[in-house]
Coordinates of C-alpha atoms in Angstrom, one line a residue:
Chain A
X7 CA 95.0 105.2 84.6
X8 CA 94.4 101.9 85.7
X9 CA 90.6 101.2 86.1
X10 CA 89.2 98.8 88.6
X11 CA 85.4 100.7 89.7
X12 CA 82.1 99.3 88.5
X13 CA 80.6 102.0 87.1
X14 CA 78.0 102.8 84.7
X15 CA 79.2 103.6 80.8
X16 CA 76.9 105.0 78.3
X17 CA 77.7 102.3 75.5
X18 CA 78.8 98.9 76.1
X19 CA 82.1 97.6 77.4
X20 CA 83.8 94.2 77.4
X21 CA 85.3 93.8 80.9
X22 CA 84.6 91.9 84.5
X23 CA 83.2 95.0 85.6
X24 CA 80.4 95.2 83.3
X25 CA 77.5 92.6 82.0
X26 CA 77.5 93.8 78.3
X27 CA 79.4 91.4 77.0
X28 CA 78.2 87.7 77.9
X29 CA 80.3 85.7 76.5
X30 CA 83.6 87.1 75.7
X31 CA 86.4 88.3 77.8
X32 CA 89.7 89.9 78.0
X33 CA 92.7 88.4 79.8
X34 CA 95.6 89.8 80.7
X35 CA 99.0 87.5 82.8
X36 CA 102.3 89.7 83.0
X37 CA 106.1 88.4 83.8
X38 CA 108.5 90.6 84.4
X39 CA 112.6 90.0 84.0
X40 CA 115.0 92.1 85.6
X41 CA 117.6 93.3 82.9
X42 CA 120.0 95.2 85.4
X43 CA 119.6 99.0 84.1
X44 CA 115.9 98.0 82.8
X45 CA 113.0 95.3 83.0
X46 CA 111.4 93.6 80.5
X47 CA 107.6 92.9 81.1
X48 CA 106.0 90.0 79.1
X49 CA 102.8 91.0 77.8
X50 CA 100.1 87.7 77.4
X51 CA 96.4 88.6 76.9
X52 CA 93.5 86.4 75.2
X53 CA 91.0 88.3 73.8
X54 CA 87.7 86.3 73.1
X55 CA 85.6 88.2 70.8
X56 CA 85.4 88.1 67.5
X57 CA 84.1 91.6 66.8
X58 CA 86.5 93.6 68.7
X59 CA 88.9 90.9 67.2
X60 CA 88.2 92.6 64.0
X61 CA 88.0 96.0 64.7
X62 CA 91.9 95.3 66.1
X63 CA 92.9 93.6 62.5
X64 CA 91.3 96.3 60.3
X65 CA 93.0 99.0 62.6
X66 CA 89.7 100.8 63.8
X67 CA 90.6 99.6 67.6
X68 CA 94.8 99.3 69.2
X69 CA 95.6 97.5 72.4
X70 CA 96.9 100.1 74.5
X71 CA 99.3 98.6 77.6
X72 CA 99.0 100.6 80.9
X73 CA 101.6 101.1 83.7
X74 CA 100.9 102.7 86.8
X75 CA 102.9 102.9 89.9
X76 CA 104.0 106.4 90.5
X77 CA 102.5 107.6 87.4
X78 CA 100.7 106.3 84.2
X79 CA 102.6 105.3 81.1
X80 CA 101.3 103.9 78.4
X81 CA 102.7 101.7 75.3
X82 CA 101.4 100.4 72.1
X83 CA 100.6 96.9 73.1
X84 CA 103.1 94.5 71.8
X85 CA 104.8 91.2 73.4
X86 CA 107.5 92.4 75.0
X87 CA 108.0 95.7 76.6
X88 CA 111.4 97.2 77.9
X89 CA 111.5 99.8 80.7
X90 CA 114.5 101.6 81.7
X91 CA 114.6 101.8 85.8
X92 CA 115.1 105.5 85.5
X93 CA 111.0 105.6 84.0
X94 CA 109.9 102.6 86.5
X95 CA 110.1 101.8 89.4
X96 CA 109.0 98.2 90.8
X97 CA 109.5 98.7 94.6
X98 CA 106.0 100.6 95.2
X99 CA 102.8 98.9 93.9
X100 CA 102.8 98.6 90.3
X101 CA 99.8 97.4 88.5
X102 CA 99.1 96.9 84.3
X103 CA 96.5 96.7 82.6
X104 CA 95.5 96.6 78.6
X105 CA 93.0 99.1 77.4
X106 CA 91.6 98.6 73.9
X107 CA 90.6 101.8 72.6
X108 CA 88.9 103.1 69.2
X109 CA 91.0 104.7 66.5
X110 CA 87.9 106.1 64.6
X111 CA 83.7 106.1 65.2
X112 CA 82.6 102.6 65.2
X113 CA 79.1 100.8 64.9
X114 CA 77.8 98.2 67.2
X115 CA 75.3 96.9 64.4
X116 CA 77.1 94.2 63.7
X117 CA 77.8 93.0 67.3
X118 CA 76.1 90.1 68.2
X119 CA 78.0 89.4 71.2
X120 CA 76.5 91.6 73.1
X121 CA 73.3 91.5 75.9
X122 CA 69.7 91.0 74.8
X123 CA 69.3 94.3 76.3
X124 CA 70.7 95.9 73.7
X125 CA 69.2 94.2 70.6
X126 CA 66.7 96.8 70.5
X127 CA 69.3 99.6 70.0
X128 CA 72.1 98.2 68.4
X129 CA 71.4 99.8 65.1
X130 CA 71.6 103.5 66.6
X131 CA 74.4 102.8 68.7
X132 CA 77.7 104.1 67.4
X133 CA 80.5 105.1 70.0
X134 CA 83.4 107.7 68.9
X135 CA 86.9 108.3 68.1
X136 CA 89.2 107.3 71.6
X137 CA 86.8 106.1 74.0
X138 CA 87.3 102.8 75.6
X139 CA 86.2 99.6 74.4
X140 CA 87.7 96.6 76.7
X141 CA 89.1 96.8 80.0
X142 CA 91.4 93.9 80.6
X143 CA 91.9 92.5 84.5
X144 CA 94.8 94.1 86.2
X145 CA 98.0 92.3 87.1
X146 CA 100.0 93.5 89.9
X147 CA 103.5 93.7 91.6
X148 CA 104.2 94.0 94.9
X149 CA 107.2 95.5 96.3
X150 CA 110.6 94.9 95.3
X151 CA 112.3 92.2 93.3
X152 CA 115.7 93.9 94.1
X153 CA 117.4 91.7 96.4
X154 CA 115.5 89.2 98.8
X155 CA 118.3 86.6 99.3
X156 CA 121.4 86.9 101.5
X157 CA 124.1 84.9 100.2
X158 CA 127.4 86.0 101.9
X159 CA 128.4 85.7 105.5
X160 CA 131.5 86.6 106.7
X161 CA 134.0 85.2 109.3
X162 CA 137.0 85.7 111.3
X163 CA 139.5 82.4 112.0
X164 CA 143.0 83.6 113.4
X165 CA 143.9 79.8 113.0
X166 CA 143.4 79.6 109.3
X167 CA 146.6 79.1 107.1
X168 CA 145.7 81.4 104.4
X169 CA 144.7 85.0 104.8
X170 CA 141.6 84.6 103.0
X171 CA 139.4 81.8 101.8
X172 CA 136.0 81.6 100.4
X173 CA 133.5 78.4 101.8
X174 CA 130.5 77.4 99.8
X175 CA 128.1 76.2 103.0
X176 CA 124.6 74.8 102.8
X177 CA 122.8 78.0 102.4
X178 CA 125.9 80.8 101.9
X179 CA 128.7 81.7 100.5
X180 CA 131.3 82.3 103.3
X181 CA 134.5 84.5 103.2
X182 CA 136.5 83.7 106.2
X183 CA 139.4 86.0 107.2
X184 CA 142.4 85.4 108.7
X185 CA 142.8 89.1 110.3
X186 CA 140.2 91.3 111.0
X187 CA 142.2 94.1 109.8
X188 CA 141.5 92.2 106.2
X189 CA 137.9 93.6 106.2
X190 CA 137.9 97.2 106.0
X191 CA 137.0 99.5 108.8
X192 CA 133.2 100.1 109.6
X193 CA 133.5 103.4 108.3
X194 CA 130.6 102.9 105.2
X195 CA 132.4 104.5 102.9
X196 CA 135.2 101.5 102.6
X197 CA 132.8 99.1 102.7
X198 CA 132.6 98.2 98.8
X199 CA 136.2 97.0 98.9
X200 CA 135.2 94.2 99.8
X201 CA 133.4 93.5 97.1
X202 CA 136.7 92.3 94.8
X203 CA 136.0 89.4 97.7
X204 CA 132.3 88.9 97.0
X205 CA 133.3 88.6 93.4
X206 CA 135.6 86.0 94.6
X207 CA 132.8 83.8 96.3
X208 CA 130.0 84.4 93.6
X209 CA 132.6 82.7 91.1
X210 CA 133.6 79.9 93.1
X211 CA 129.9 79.4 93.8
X212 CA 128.4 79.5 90.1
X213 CA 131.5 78.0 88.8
X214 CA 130.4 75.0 91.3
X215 CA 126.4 74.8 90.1
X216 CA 127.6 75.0 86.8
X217 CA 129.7 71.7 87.3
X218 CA 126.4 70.1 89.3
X219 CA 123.8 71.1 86.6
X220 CA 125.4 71.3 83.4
X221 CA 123.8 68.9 80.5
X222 CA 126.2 65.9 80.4
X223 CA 128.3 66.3 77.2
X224 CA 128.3 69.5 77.4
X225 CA 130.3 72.3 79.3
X226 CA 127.2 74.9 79.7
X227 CA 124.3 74.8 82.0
X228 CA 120.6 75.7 80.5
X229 CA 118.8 77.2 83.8
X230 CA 115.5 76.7 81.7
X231 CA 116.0 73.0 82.0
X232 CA 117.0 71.8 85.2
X233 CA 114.8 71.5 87.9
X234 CA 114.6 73.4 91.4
X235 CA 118.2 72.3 93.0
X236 CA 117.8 71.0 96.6
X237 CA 121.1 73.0 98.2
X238 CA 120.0 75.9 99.2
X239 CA 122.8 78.0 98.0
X240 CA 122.3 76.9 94.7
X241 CA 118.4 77.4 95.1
X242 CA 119.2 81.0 96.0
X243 CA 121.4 81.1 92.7
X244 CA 119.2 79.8 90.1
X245 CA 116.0 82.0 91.7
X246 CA 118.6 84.8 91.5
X247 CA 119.4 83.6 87.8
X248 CA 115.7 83.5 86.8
X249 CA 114.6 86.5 87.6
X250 CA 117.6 88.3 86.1
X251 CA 116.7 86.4 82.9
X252 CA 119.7 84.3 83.0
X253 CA 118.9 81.3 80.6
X254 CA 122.5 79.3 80.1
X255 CA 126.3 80.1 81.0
X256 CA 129.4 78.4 81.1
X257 CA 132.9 78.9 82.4
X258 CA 134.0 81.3 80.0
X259 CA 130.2 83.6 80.5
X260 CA 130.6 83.5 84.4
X261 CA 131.7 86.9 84.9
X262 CA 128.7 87.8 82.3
X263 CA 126.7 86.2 84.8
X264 CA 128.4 87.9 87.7
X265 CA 127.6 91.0 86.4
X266 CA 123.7 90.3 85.8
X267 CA 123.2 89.2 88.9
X268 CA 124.9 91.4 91.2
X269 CA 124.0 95.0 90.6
X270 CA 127.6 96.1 89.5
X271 CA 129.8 95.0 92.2
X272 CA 132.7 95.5 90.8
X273 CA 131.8 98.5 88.9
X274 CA 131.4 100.5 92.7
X275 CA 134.0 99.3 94.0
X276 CA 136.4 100.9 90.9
X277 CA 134.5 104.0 91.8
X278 CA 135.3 103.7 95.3
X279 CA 138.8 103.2 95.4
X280 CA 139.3 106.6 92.5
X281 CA 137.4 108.4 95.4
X282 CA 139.9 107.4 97.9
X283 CA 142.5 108.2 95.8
X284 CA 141.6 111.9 94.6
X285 CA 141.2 112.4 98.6
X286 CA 144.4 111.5 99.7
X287 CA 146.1 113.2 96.7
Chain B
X119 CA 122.3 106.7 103.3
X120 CA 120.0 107.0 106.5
X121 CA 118.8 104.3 108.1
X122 CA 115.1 103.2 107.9
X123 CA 114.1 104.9 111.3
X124 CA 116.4 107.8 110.9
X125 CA 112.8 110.6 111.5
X126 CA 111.6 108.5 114.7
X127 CA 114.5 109.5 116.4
X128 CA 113.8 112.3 119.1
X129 CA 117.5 114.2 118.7
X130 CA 117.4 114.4 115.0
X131 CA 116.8 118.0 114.4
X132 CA 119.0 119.2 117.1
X133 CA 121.7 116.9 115.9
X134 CA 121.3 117.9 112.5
X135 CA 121.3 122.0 113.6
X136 CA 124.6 121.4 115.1
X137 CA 125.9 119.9 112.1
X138 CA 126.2 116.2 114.6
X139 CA 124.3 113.8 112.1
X140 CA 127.4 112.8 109.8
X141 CA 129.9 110.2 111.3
X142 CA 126.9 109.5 113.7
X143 CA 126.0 105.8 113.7
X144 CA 122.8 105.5 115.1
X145 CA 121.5 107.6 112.4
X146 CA 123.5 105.0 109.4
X147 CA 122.4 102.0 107.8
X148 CA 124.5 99.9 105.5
X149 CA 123.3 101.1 102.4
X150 CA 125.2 103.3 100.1
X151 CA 125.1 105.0 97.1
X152 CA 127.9 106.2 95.0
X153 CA 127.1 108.3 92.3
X154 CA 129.2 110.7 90.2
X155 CA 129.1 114.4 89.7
X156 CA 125.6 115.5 91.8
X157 CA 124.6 118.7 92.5
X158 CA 122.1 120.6 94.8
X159 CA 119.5 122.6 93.4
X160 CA 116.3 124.3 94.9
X161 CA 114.1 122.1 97.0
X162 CA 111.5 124.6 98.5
X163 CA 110.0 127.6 95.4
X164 CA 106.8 128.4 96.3
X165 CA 105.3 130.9 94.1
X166 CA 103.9 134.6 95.0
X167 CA 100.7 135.4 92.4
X168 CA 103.0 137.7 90.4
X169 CA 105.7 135.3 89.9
X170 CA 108.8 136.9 90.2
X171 CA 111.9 136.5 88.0
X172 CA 113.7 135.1 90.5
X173 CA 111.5 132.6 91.4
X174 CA 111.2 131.9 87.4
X175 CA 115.2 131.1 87.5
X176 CA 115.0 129.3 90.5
X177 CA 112.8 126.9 89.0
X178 CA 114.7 126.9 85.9
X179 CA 117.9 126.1 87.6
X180 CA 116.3 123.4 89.3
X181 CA 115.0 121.5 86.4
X182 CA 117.9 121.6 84.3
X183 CA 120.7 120.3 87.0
X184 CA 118.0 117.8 87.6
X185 CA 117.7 116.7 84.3
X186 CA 121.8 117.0 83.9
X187 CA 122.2 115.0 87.1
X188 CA 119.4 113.0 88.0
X189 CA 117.7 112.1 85.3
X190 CA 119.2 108.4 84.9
X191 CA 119.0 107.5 88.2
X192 CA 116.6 104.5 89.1
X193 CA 113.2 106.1 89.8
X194 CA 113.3 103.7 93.0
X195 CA 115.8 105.9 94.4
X196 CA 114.3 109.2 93.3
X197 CA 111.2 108.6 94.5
X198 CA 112.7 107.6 98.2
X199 CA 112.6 110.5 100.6
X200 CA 115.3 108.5 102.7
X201 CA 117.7 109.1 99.5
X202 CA 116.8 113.0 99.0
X203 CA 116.7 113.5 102.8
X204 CA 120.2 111.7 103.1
X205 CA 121.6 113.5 100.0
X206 CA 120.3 117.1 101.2
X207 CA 120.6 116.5 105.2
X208 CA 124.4 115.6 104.4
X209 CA 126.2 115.7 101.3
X210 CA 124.4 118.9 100.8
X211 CA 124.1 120.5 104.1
X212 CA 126.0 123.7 103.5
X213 CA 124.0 124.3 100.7
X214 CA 120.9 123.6 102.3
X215 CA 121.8 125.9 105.0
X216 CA 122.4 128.7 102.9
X217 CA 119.9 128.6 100.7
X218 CA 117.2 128.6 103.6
X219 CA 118.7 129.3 107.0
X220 CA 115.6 129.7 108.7
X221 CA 115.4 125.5 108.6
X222 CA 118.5 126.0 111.4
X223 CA 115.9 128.1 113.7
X224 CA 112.6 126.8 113.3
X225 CA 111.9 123.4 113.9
X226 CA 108.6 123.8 111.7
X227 CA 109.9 125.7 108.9
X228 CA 112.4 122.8 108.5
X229 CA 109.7 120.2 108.9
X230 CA 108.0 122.6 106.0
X231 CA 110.9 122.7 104.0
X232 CA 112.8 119.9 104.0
X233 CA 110.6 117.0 105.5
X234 CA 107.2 117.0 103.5
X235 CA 105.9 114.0 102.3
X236 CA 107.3 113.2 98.7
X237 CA 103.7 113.3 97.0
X238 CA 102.7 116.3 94.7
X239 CA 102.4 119.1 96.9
X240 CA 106.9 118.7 97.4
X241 CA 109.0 120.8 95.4
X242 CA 111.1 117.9 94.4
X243 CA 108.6 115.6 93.2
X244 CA 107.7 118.3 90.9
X245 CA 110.9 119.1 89.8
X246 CA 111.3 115.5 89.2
X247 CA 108.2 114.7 87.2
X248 CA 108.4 118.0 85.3
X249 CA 111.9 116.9 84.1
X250 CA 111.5 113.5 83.2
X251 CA 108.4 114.5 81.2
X252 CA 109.5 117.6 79.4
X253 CA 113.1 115.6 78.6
X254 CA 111.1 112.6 77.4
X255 CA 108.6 114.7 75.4
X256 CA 110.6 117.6 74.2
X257 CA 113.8 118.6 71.9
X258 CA 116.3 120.1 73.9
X259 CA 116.2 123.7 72.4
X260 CA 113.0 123.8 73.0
X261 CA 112.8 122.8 77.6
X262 CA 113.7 125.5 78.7
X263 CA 110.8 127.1 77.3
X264 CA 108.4 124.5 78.7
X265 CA 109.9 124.3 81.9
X266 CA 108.8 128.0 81.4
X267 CA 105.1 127.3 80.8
X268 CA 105.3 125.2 83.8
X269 CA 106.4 127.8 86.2
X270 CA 104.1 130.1 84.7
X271 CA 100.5 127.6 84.9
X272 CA 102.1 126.3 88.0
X273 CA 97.9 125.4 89.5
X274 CA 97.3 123.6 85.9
X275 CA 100.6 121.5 86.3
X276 CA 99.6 121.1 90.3
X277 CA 96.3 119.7 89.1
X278 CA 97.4 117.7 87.1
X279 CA 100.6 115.9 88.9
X280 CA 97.9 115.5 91.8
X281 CA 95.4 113.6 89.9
X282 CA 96.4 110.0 89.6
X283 CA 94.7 109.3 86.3
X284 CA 96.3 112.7 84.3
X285 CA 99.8 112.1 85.6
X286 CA 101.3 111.3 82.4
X287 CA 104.1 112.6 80.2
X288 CA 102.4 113.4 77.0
X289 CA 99.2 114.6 78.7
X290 CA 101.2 117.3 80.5
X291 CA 103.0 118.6 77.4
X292 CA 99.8 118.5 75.2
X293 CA 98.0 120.8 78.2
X294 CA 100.8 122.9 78.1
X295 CA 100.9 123.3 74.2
X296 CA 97.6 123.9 74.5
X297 CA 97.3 126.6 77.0
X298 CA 100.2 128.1 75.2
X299 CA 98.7 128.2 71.4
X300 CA 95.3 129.4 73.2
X301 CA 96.5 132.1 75.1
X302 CA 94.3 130.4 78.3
X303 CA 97.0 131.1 80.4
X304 CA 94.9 134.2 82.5
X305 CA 91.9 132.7 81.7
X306 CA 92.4 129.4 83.4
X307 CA 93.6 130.8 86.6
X308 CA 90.7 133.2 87.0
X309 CA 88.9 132.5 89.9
X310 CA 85.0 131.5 89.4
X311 CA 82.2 133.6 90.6
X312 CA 79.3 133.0 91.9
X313 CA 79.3 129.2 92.3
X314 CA 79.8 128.3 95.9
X315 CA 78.5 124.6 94.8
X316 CA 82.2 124.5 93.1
X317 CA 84.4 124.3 96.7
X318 CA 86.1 126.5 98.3
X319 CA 88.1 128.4 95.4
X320 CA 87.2 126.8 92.0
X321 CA 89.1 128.4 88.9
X322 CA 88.3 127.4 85.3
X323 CA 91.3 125.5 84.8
X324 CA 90.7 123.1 87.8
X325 CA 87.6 122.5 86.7
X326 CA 88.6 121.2 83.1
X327 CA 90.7 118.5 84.9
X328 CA 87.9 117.8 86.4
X329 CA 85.9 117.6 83.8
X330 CA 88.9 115.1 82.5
X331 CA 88.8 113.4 85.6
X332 CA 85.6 112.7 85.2
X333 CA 84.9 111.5 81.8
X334 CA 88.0 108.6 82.1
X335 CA 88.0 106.1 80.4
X336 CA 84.7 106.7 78.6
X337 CA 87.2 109.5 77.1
X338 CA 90.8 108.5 77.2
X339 CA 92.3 111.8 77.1
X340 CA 95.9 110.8 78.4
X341 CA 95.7 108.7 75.3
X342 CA 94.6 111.7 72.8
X343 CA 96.0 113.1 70.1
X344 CA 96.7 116.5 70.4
X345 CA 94.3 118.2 68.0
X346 CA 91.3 115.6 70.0
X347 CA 92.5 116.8 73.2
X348 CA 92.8 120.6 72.4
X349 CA 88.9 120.3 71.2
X350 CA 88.1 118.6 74.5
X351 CA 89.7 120.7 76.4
X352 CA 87.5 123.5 75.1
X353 CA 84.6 122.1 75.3
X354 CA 84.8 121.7 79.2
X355 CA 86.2 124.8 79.1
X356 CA 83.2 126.4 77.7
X357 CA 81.3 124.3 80.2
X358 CA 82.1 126.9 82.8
X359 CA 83.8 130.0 81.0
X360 CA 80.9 131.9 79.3
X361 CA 83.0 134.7 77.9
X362 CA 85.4 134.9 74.3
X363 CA 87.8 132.2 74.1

């Protein structure tokens, strides 16, 4: 449903594609948070023209919001716009764009935003119920916002004097094992067990930026306020943080955040280990 | 699940014939899925011209375990032919095996079946877009008999899922409602005489998503109302059916 040719319409149309419009435009920017089972886009447009303007406030126009990646949806414009991950999906192309469309049969008479060209004809001009008035540009997202950061490495140290122990490095969190019998086989369907040891290393590692970062007198760190971090662990974490809409956290929400940012760890692994024991039952 | 270069690899069909591909590493990536209480249904239903009852409950059966089982699951997953291929080549193979042993004898007929591209003309991204609309659209007493108008319009419901700007939730159901309070069902799937300048085998009801098709956005019919739609929808009817409506 997105619309990006230059084609001819029969009445005039406020967008890049067309000359009709002169002066005025029709802006659209886009953020999008991931919200773990959903993602909440962040709808900004400026609309600069005072007759269309109008026609929005007296209801004879609506801002209609478009998604298209596999298919089309579309919302009643608003500011924010929750999608559950089971309706979108963000790792193939997904482009938006805001439509604004008549409600009822309008006149152009009274537009005098419009090109010289159509001075002559204004008065006749009158366009009908749901056809298109504005085309805003199209914003775009490109592949996946899933998970582009590595943050655990693990390693094997017969000499260490603990059976496990977790290492925050320059760029990773590290869980070092004594044994390798400590990390479950390679068969993949063990694997999540680990992941009560991942849990392990994400705490120790956001328990640490929130000691670096947090505001001085108190025991909370706002990620909305501190600048980009210069470790690269931590620059992993608050990116992380950020794009999972994170905004503040302190020792008692770490596990909060643990959840957010991870994708459920700890929920597959409780999953796994009922599976294992149905099968050996 | 499958690795990312699982299909490249020359041995996969014979490995998966003789049941070899489970347990087998070079076809395994590190990626896994665990996901509560899934079952198979029918990936492969094409339709004779007189649809058979059969067919009609194959279908049927295949929507609604979709939409018990599948429904919530991230669309990035259910629109990944790694995931269904990994699901159906394994978890499911028995099933599979059953329900279409020929896939076990012909290397084409299992390319056919269970390796076409995940784009409109692949039973399961019908059965996937069919259920996610008519569950986001429609009570539940009332799906089963829309999945029903589905299986019986299936080259209105092709046409549609194929064309980009028309592949919407509430467009679908509206076209179905009104093909249904119309009676257009026959109608639409009569084939049109006489106009070779049409393609190859034009029948009325392709050419009113054409007409749709056409007119966007000028028109926005994915964005009408019902009653606007259903007098649109006639009116490029009548653009090519010359008979009583």
């Amino acid at each position: 449903m997105i619309f990006k040719k230059e084609v001819n319409f029969p009445y005039p149309v406020l967008s890049q594609y067309t000359t009709d419009y002169p002066d005025s435009s029709f802006e659209l920017d886009v953020n999008v948070f991931d919200l773990g089972k959903s993602y909440k886009f962040t709808i900004d447009y400026r609309l600069n023209s005072s007759f269309i303007s109008s026609l929005l406030s007296i209801k004879k126009a609506s801002i209609v919001a478009i998604f298209e990646s596999i298919d089309s949806s579309y919302y009643q414009c608003c500011d924010e716009l929750i999608i559950p991950k089971n309706r979108i999906s963000l790792s193939k192309k997904t482009q938006i764009q805001l439509f604004i469309k008549t409600n009822s049969r309008i006149s152009l008479a009274n537009n005098n935003e419009l090109d010289k060209f159509y001075d002559a004809h204004l008065s006749k001009v009158f366009i009908d119920k749901d056809r298109v008035l504005a085309i805003s540009n199209v914003v775009r997202f490109d592949g996946d916002l899933k998970h582009p950061f590595k943050l655990f490495e693990k390693e094997y140290d017969k000499t260490m004097e603990t059976d496990i122990s977790v290492e925050l490095t320059s760029e990773m969190i590290r869980l070092k094992y004594r044994n390798k019998d400590f990390v479950f086989p390679q068969n993949k369907r063990y694997n999540p067990l680990n992941n009560s040891y991942f849990y392990l290393g994400l705490q120790k590692a956001l328990i640490r930026f929130l000691v670096t970062y947090r505001d001085e007198d108190d025991d909370s760190v706002n990620i909305l306020n501190i600048d980009d971090p210069s470790d690269g662990l931590d620059l992993k974490l608050y990116n992380l943080m950020k794009i999972k809409g994170v905004e503040t956290y302190n020792l008692e929400s770490v596990d909060k955040v643990i959840h957010s940012i991870s994708d459920r760890i700890v929920e597959k692994q409780i999953i796994t280990m009922r599976g294992f024991i149905e099968n050996e039952g | 699940m499958l690795n990312e270069g699982y299909l490249k690899q020359e041995s996969f069909y014979e490995d998966f014939v003789n049941n070899k591909l489970n347990g087998n590493a070079k076809y395994f990536s590190e990626e896994a899925y665990y996901i509560d209480d899934l079952k198979p249904f029918p990936i492969y239903i094409p339709l004779s011209s007189n649809i058979k009852e059969e067919q009609q409950n194959q279908y049927l059966e295949a929507f609604n375990t979709f939409s018990e089982c599948y429904l919530k699951l991230d669309r990035e997953l259910l629109f990944s032919q790694r995931f269904w291929h990994s699901l159906f080549l394994l978890e499911f193979r028995e099933y599979l095996v059953d329900l279409y042993p020929e896939i076990l004898v012909s290397k084409s007929k299992f390319n056919n079946i269970v390796l076409k591209q995940l784009n409109w003309e692949n039973y399961i991204y019908k059965i996937i877009l069919g259920s996610q609309y008519i569950n986001e659209c429609v009570e539940e007493q009332q799906r089963d008999h829309y999945y029903k108008l589905i299986v019986h319009n299936m080259d209105m419901y092709n046409y549609v899922i194929k064309t980009r700007i028309l592949r919407n939730d509430m467009f679908l159901k509206n076209v179905l409602d009104i093909i249904d309070n119309n009676n257009l069902s026959k109608t639409l799937k009569a084939f049109i005489k006489d106009r070779p300048d049409l393609g190859k085998d034009p029948r009325y009801g392709r050419m009113v998503i054409f007409e749709f098709n056409k007119s966007y956005p000028v028109v926005l019919s994915p964005m009408m109302d019902y009653r606007s739609l259903e007098e649109k929808f006639i009116e490029y009817l009548k653009i090519y059916w010359k008979g009583q409506l």
